[in-house]
mmCIF file of C-alpha atoms and ligand atoms in Angstrom:
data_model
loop_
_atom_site.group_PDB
_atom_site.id
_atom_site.type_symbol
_atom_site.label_atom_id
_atom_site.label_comp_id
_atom_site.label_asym_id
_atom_site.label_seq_id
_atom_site.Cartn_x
_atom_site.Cartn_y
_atom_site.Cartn_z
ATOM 1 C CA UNK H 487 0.000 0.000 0.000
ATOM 2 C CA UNK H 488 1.459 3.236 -0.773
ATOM 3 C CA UNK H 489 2.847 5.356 1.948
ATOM 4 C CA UNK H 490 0.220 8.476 2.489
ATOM 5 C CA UNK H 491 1.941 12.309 1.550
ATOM 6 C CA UNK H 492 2.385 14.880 4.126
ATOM 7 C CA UNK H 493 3.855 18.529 3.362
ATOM 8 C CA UNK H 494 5.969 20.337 5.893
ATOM 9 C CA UNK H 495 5.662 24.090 5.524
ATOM 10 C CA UNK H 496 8.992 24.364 7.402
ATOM 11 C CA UNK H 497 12.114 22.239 7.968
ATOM 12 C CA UNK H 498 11.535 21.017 12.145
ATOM 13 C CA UNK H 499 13.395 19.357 14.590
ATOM 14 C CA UNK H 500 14.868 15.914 12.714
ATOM 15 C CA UNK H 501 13.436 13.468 15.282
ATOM 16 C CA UNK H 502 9.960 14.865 14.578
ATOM 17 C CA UNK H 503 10.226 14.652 10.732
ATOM 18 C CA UNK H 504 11.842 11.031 11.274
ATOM 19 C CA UNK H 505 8.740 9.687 13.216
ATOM 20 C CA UNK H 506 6.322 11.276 10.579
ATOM 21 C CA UNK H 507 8.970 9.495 7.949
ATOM 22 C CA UNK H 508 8.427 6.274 9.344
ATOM 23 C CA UNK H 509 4.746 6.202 8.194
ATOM 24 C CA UNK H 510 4.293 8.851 5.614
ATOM 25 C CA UNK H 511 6.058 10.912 2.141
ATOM 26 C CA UNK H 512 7.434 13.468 3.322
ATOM 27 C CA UNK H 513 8.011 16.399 1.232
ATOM 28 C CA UNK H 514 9.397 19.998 3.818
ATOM 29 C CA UNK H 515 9.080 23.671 2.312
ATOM 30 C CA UNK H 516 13.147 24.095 1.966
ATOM 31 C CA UNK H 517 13.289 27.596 2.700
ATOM 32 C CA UNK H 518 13.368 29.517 6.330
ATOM 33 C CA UNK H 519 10.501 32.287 4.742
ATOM 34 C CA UNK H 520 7.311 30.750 4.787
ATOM 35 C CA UNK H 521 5.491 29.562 1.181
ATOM 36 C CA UNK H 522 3.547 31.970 -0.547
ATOM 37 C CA UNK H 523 0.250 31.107 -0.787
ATOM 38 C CA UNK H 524 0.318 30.073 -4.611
ATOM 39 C CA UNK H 525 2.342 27.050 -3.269
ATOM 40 C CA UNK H 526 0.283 26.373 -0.371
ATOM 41 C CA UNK H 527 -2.664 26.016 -2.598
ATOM 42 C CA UNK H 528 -0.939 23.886 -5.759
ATOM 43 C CA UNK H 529 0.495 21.640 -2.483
ATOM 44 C CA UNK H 530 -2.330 21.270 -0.504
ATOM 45 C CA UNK H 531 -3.958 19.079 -3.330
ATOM 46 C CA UNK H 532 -1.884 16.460 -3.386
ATOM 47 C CA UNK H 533 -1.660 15.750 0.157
ATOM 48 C CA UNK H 534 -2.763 13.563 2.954
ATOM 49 C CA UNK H 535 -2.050 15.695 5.771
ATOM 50 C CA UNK H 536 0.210 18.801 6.189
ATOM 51 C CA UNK H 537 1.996 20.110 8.966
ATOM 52 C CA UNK H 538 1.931 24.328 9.495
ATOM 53 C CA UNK H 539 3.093 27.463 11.122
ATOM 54 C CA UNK H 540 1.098 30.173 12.327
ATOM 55 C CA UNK H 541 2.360 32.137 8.964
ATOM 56 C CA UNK H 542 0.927 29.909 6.654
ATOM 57 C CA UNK H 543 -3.132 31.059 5.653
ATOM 58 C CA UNK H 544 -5.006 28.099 5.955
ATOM 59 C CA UNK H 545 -8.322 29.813 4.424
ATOM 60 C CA UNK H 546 -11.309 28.565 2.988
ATOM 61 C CA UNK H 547 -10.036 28.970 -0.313
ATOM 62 C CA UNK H 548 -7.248 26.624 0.107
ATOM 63 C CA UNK H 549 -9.124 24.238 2.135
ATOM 64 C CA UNK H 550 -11.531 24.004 -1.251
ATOM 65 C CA UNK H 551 -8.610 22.267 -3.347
ATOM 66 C CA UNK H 552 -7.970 20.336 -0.692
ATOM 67 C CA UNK H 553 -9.796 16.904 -1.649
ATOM 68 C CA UNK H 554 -7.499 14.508 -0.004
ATOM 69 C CA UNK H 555 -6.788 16.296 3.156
ATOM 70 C CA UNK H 556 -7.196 13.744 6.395
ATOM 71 C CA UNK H 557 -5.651 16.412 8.843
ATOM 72 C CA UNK H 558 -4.057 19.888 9.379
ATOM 73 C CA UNK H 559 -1.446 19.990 12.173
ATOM 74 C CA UNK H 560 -0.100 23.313 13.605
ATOM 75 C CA UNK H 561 2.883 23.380 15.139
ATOM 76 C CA UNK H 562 1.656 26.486 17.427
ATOM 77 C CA UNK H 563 -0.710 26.712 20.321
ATOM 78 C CA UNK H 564 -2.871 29.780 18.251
ATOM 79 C CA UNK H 565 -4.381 29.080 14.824
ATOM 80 C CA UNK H 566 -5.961 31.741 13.848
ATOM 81 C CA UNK H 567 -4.376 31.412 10.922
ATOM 82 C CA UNK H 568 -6.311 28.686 9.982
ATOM 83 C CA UNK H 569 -10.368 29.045 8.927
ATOM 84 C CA UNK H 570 -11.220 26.151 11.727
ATOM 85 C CA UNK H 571 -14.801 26.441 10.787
ATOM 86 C CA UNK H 572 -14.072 25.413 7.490
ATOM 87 C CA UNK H 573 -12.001 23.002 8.239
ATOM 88 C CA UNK H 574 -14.338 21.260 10.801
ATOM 89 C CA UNK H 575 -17.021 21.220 7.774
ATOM 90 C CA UNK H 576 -14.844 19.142 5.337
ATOM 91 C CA UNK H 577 -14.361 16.664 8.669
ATOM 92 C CA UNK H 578 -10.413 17.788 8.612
ATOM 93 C CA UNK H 579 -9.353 17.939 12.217
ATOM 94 C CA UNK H 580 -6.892 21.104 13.353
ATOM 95 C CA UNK H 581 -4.173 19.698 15.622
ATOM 96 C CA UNK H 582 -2.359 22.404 17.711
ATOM 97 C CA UNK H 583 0.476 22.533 20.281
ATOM 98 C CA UNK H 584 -0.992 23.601 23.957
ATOM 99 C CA UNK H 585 0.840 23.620 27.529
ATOM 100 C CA UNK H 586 4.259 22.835 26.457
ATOM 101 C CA UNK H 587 4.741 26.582 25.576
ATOM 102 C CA UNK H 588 3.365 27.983 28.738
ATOM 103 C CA UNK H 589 6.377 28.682 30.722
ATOM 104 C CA UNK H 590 8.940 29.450 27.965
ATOM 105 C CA UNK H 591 6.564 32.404 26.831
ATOM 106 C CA UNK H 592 5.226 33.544 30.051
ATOM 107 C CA UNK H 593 9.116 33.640 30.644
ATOM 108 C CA UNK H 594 9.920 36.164 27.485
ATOM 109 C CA UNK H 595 6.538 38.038 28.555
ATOM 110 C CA UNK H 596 8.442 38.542 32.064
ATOM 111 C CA UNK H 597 11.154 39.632 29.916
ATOM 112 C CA UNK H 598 9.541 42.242 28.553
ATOM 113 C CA UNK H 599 8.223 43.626 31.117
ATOM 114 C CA UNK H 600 11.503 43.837 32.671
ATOM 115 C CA UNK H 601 13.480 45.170 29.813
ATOM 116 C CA UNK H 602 10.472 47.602 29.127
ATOM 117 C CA UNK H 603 10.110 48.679 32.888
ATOM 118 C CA UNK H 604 13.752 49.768 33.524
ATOM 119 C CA UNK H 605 15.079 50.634 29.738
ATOM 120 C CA UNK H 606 17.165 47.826 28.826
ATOM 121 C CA UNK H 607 16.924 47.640 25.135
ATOM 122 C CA UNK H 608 17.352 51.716 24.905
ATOM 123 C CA UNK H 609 20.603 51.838 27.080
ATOM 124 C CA UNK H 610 22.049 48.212 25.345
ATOM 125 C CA UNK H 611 21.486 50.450 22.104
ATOM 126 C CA UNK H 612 23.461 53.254 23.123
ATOM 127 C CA UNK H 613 25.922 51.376 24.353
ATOM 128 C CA UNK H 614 26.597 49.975 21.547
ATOM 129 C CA UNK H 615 26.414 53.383 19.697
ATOM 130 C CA UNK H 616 29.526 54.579 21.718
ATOM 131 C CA UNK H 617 27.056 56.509 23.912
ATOM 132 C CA UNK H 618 28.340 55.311 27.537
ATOM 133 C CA UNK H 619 26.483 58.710 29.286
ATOM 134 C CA UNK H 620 28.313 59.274 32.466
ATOM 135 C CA UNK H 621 26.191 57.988 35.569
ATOM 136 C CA UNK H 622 23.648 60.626 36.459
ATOM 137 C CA UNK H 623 20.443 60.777 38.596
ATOM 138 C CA UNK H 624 18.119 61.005 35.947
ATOM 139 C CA UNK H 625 19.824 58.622 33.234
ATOM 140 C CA UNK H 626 17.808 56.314 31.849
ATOM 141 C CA UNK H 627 15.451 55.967 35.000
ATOM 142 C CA UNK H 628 12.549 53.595 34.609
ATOM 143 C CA UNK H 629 9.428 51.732 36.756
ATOM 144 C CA UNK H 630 10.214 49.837 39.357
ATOM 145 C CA UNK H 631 8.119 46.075 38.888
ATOM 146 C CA UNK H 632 9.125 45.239 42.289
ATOM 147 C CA UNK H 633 5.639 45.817 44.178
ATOM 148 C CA UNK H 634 3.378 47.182 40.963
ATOM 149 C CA UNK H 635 0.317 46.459 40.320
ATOM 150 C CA UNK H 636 0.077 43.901 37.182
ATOM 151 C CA UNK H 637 -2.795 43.428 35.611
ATOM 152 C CA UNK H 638 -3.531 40.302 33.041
ATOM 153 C CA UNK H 639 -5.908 40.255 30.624
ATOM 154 C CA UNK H 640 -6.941 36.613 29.454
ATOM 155 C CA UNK H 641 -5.993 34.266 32.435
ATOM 156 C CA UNK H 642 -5.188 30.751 30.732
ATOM 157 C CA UNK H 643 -2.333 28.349 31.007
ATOM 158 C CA UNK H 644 -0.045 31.276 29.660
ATOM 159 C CA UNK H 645 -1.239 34.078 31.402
ATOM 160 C CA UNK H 646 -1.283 32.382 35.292
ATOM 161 C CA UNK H 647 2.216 31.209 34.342
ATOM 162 C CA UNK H 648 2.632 34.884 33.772
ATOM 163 C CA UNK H 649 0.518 35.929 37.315
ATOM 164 C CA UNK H 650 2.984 32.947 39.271
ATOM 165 C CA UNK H 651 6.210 35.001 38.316
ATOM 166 C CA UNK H 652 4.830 38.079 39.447
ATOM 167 C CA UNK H 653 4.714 36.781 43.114
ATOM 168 C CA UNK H 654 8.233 36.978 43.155
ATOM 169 C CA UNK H 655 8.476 40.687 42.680
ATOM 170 C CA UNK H 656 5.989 41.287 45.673
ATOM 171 C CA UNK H 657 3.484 42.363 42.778
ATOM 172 C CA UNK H 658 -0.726 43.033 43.358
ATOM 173 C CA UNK H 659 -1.850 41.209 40.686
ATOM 174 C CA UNK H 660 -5.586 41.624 38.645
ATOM 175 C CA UNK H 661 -6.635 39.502 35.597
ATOM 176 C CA UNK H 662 -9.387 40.031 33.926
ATOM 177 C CA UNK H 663 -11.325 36.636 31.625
ATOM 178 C CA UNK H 664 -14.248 35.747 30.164
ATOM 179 C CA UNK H 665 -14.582 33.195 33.246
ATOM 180 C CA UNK H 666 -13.729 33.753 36.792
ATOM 181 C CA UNK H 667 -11.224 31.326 38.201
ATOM 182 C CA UNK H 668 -11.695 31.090 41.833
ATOM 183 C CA UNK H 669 -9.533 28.153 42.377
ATOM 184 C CA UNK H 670 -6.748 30.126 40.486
ATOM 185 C CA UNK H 671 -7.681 33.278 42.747
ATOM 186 C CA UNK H 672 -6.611 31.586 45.868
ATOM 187 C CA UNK H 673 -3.396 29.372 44.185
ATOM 188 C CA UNK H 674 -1.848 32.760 42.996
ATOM 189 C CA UNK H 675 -3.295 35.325 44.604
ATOM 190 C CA UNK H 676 -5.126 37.188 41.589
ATOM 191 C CA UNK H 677 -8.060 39.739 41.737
ATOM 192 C CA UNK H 678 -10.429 39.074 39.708
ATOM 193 C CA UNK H 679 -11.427 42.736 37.907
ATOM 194 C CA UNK H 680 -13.823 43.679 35.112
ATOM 195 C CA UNK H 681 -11.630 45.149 32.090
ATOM 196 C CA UNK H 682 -12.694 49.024 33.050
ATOM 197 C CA UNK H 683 -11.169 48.647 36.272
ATOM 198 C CA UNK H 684 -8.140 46.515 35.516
ATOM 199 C CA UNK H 685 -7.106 48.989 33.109
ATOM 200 C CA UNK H 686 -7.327 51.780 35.646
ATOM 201 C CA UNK H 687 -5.683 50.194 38.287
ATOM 202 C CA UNK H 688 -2.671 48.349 36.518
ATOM 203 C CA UNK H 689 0.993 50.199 36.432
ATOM 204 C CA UNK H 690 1.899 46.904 33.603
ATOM 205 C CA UNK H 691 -1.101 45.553 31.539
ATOM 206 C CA UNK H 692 -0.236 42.252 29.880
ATOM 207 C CA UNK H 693 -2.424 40.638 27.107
ATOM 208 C CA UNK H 694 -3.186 36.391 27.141
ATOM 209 C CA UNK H 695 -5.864 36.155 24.901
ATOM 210 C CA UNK H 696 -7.086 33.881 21.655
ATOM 211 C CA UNK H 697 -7.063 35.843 18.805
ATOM 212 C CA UNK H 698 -10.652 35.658 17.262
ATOM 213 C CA UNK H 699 -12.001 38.476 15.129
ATOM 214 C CA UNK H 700 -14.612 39.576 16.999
ATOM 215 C CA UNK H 701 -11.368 40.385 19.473
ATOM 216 C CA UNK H 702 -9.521 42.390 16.846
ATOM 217 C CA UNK H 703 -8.146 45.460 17.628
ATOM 218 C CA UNK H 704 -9.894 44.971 21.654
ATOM 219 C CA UNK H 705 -7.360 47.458 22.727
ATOM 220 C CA UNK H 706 -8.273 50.819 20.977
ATOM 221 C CA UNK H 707 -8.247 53.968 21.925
ATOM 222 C CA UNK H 708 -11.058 54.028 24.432
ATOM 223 C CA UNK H 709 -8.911 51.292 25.889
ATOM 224 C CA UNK H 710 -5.363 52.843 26.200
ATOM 225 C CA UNK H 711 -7.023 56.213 27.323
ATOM 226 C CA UNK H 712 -8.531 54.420 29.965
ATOM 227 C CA UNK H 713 -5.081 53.029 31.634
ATOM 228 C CA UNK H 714 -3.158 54.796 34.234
ATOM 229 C CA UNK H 715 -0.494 57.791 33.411
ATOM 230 C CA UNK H 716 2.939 55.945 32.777
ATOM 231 C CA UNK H 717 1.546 52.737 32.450
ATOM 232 C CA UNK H 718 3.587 49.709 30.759
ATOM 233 C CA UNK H 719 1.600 47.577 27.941
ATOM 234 C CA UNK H 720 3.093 43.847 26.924
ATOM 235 C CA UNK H 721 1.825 41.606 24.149
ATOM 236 C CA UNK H 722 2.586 38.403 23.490
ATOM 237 C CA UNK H 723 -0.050 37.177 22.220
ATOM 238 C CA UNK H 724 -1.722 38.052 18.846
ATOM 239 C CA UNK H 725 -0.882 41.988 16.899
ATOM 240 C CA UNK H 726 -4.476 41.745 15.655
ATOM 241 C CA UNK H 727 -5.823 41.975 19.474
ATOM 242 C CA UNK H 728 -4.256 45.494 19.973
ATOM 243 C CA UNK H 729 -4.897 48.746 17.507
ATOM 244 C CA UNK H 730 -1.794 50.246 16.461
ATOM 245 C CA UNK H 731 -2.539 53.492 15.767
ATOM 246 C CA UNK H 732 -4.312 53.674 19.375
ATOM 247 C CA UNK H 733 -0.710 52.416 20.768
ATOM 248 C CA UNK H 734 1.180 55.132 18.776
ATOM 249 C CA UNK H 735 -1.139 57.806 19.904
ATOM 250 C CA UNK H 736 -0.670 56.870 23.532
ATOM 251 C CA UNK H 737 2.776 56.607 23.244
ATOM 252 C CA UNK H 738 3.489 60.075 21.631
ATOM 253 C CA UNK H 739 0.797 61.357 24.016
ATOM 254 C CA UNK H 740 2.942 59.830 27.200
ATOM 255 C CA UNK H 741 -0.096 58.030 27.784
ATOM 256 C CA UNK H 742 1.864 55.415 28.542
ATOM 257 C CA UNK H 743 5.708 54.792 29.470
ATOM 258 C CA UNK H 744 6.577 52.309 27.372
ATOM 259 C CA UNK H 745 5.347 49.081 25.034
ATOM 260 C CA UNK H 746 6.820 46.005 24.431
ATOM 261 C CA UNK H 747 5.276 43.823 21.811
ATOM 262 C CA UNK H 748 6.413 40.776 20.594
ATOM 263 C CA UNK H 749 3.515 40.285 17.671
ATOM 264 C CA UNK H 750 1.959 42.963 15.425
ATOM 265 C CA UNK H 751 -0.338 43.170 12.489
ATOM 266 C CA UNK H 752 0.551 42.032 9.857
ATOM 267 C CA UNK H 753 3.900 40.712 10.646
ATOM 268 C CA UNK H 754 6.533 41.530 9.761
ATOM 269 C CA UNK H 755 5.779 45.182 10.917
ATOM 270 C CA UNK H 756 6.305 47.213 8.098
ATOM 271 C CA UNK H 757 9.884 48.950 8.378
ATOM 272 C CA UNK H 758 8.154 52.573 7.856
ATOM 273 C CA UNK H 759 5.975 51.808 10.778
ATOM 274 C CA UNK H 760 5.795 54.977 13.085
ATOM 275 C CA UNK H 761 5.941 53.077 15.912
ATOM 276 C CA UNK H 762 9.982 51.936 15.307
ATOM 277 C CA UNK H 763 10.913 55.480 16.035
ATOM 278 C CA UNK H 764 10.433 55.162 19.560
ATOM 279 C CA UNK H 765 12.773 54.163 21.775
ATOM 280 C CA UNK H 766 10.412 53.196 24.286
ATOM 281 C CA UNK H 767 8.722 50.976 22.286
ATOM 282 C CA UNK H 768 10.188 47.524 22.126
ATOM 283 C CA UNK H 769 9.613 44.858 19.231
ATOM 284 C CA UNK H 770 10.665 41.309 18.804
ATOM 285 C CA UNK H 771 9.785 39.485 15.407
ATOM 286 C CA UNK H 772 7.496 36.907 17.283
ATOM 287 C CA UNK H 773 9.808 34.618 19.526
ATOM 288 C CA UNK H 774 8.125 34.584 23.151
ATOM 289 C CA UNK H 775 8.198 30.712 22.309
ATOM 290 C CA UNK H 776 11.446 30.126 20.920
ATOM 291 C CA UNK H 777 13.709 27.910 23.343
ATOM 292 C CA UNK H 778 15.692 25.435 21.656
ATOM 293 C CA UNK H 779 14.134 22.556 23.998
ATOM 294 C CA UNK H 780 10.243 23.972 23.781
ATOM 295 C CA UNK H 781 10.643 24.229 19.635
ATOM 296 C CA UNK H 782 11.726 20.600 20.145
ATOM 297 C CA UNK H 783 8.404 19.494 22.292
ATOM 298 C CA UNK H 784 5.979 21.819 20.130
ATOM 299 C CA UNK H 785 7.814 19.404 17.071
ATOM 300 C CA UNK H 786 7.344 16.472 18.520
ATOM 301 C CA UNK H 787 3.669 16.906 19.614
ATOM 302 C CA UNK H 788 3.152 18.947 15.856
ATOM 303 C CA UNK H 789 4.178 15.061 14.244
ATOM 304 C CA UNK H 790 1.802 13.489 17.213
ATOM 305 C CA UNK H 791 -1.260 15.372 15.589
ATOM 306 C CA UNK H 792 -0.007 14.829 12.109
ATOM 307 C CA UNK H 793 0.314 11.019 12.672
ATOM 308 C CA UNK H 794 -2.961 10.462 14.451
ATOM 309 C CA UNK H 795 -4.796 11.911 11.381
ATOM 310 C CA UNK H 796 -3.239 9.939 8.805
ATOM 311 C CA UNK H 797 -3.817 6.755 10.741
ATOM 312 C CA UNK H 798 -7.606 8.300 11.527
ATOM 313 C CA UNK H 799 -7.306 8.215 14.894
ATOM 314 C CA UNK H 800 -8.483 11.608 17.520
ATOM 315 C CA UNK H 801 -5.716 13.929 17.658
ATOM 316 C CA UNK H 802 -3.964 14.001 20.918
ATOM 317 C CA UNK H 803 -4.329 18.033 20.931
ATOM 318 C CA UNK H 804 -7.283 19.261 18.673
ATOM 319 C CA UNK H 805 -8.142 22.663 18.511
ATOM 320 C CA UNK H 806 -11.579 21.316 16.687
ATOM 321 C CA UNK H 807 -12.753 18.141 18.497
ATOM 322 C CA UNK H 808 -16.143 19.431 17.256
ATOM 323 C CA UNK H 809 -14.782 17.780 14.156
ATOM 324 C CA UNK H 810 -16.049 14.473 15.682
ATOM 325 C CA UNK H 811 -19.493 14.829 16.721
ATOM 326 C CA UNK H 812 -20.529 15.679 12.770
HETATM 327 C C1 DGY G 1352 1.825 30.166 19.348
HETATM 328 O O1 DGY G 1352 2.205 29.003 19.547
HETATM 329 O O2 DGY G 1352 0.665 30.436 19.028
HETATM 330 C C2 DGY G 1352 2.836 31.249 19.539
HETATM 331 O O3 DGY G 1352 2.370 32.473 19.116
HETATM 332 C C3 DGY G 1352 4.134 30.917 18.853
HETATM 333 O O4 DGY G 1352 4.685 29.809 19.424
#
């Protein structure tokens, strides 16, 4: 019987593509820039399963040439690059990557927050301009996290990994969710807010949410206005949660301190973008995940998903299990 074809839209970690080798053709996207579409959609025809990044648009449109497609398997915990609804009608389950991520991005969040609090991207840049300014009382002061008030918005696995670091700076901490989570109240010590007075209250604001697009651009204006003077606002989770024009305007107003962001929309962020010229404003090109050992496990568990498909069996980690009640 012949072997059934999968498509890699990226080269991954070799023991993952060796394990989906053992059952399956395996054909891998050579370069480090994702496909362009036009090859997703002549691939996607002529394959079994295929295994993609959080770059590559799964939409409708490609799902339509799609006539042998047993499974879709995303080596990310979001997917919202993926039309799930259509994919749930053809009876093609989504497989995702959840939990082994938590820590290594709550981590980068955390650093973010740090390096955004007390300047450290803006003096490492100096430095390395050959601007060493003598030690003065007001160089490059920042906030102090130690004791804040940090307030999370979206309390999941990633965002109470985030509230369970912030005990160790003495910090208040307030989330805000669709759900209250009174177990997770008590275990970390979180007050439970509504979004009007989280905002208010919080010297660093952190975002945890799903990306849907009813969510999209959830922080505007109204929102940023509403946060304290001097506030501190981290994402790490999706650019199309967060309005950028509302985030320049409360950064040239002073609004708030600083911004660090490791997502925007669309990414890359254009290099003309406004928002680059500020120093207070940091950016990182979408790597709050990226350890060495956690790439490995979101690999591993991507090829899980992949194999359970082809073989029609329930994928360990499916971000449709509606797929199997139809
Ligand atoms: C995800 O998994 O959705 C992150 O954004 C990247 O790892």
């Amino acid at each position: 019987m012949n072997k059934p074809r999968v498509w890699l839209t990226r080269s991954i970690y070799a023991p993952a593509v060796q394990k989906i080798a053992e059952i399956a053709e395996v054909e891998i996207w050579p370069a480090e820039s994702p496909p362009p579409p036009e090859v997703i959609l002549e691939k996607i025809e002529d394959v079994d399963g295929i295994l993609t990044m959080l770059t590559d648009p799964i939409k409708s449109n490609i799902l339509d040439r799609a006539a042998r497609l047993k499974v879709i398997s995303q080596m990310a915990v979001g997917f919202d690059n993926i039309d799930i609804e259509a994919a749930t009608r053809r009876g093609i389950p989504v497989g995702h990557t959840p939990g082994v991520l938590t820590e290594t991005t709550a981590d980068f969040a955390w650093a973010l927050l740090m390096a955004a609090a007390r300047r450290v991207v803006e003096a490492d840049r100096e430095v390395h301009q050959g601007i060493w300014r003598a030690w003065g009382p007001d160089v490059l002061t920042g906030k102090d996290v130690y004791g804040a008030t940090l307030g999370i918005i979206g309390f999941g696995r990633i965002g109470k990994a985030v509230a369970r670091r912030a005990a160790g700076f003495s910090m208040k901490v307030l989330y805000h969710a669709r759900k209250r989570d009174e177990q997770a109240e008590q275990e970390l010590k979180a007050e439970y807010r509504d979004l009007d007075s989280l905002l208010q209250d919080s010297d660093f604001i952190s975002l945890h949410t799903y990306y849907t697009p009813q969510l999209h651009h959830f922080i505007n204006r109204q929102r940023f206005a509403q946060m304290k003077d001097g506030a501190i606002f981290i994402n790490t989770a999706r650019g199309g949660l967060v309005d950028h024009e509302a985030l320049l305007w409360a950064i040239e107003t002073k609004k708030l301190a600083a911004a660090a962001l490791d997502v925007f929309d669309p990414e890359p962020i254009p290099d003309n973008h406004p928002l680059l010229n500020h120093p207070n404003v940091i950016i990182t090109p979408h790597i709050a995940s990226a350890s060495t050992q956690t790439r490995q496990k979101m690999a591993l568990i991507a090829a899980d998903n992949l194999i359970a498909g082809l073989n029609g069996k329930r994928l360990p980690y499916c971000a449709n299990p509606q797929v199997y009640n139809v």
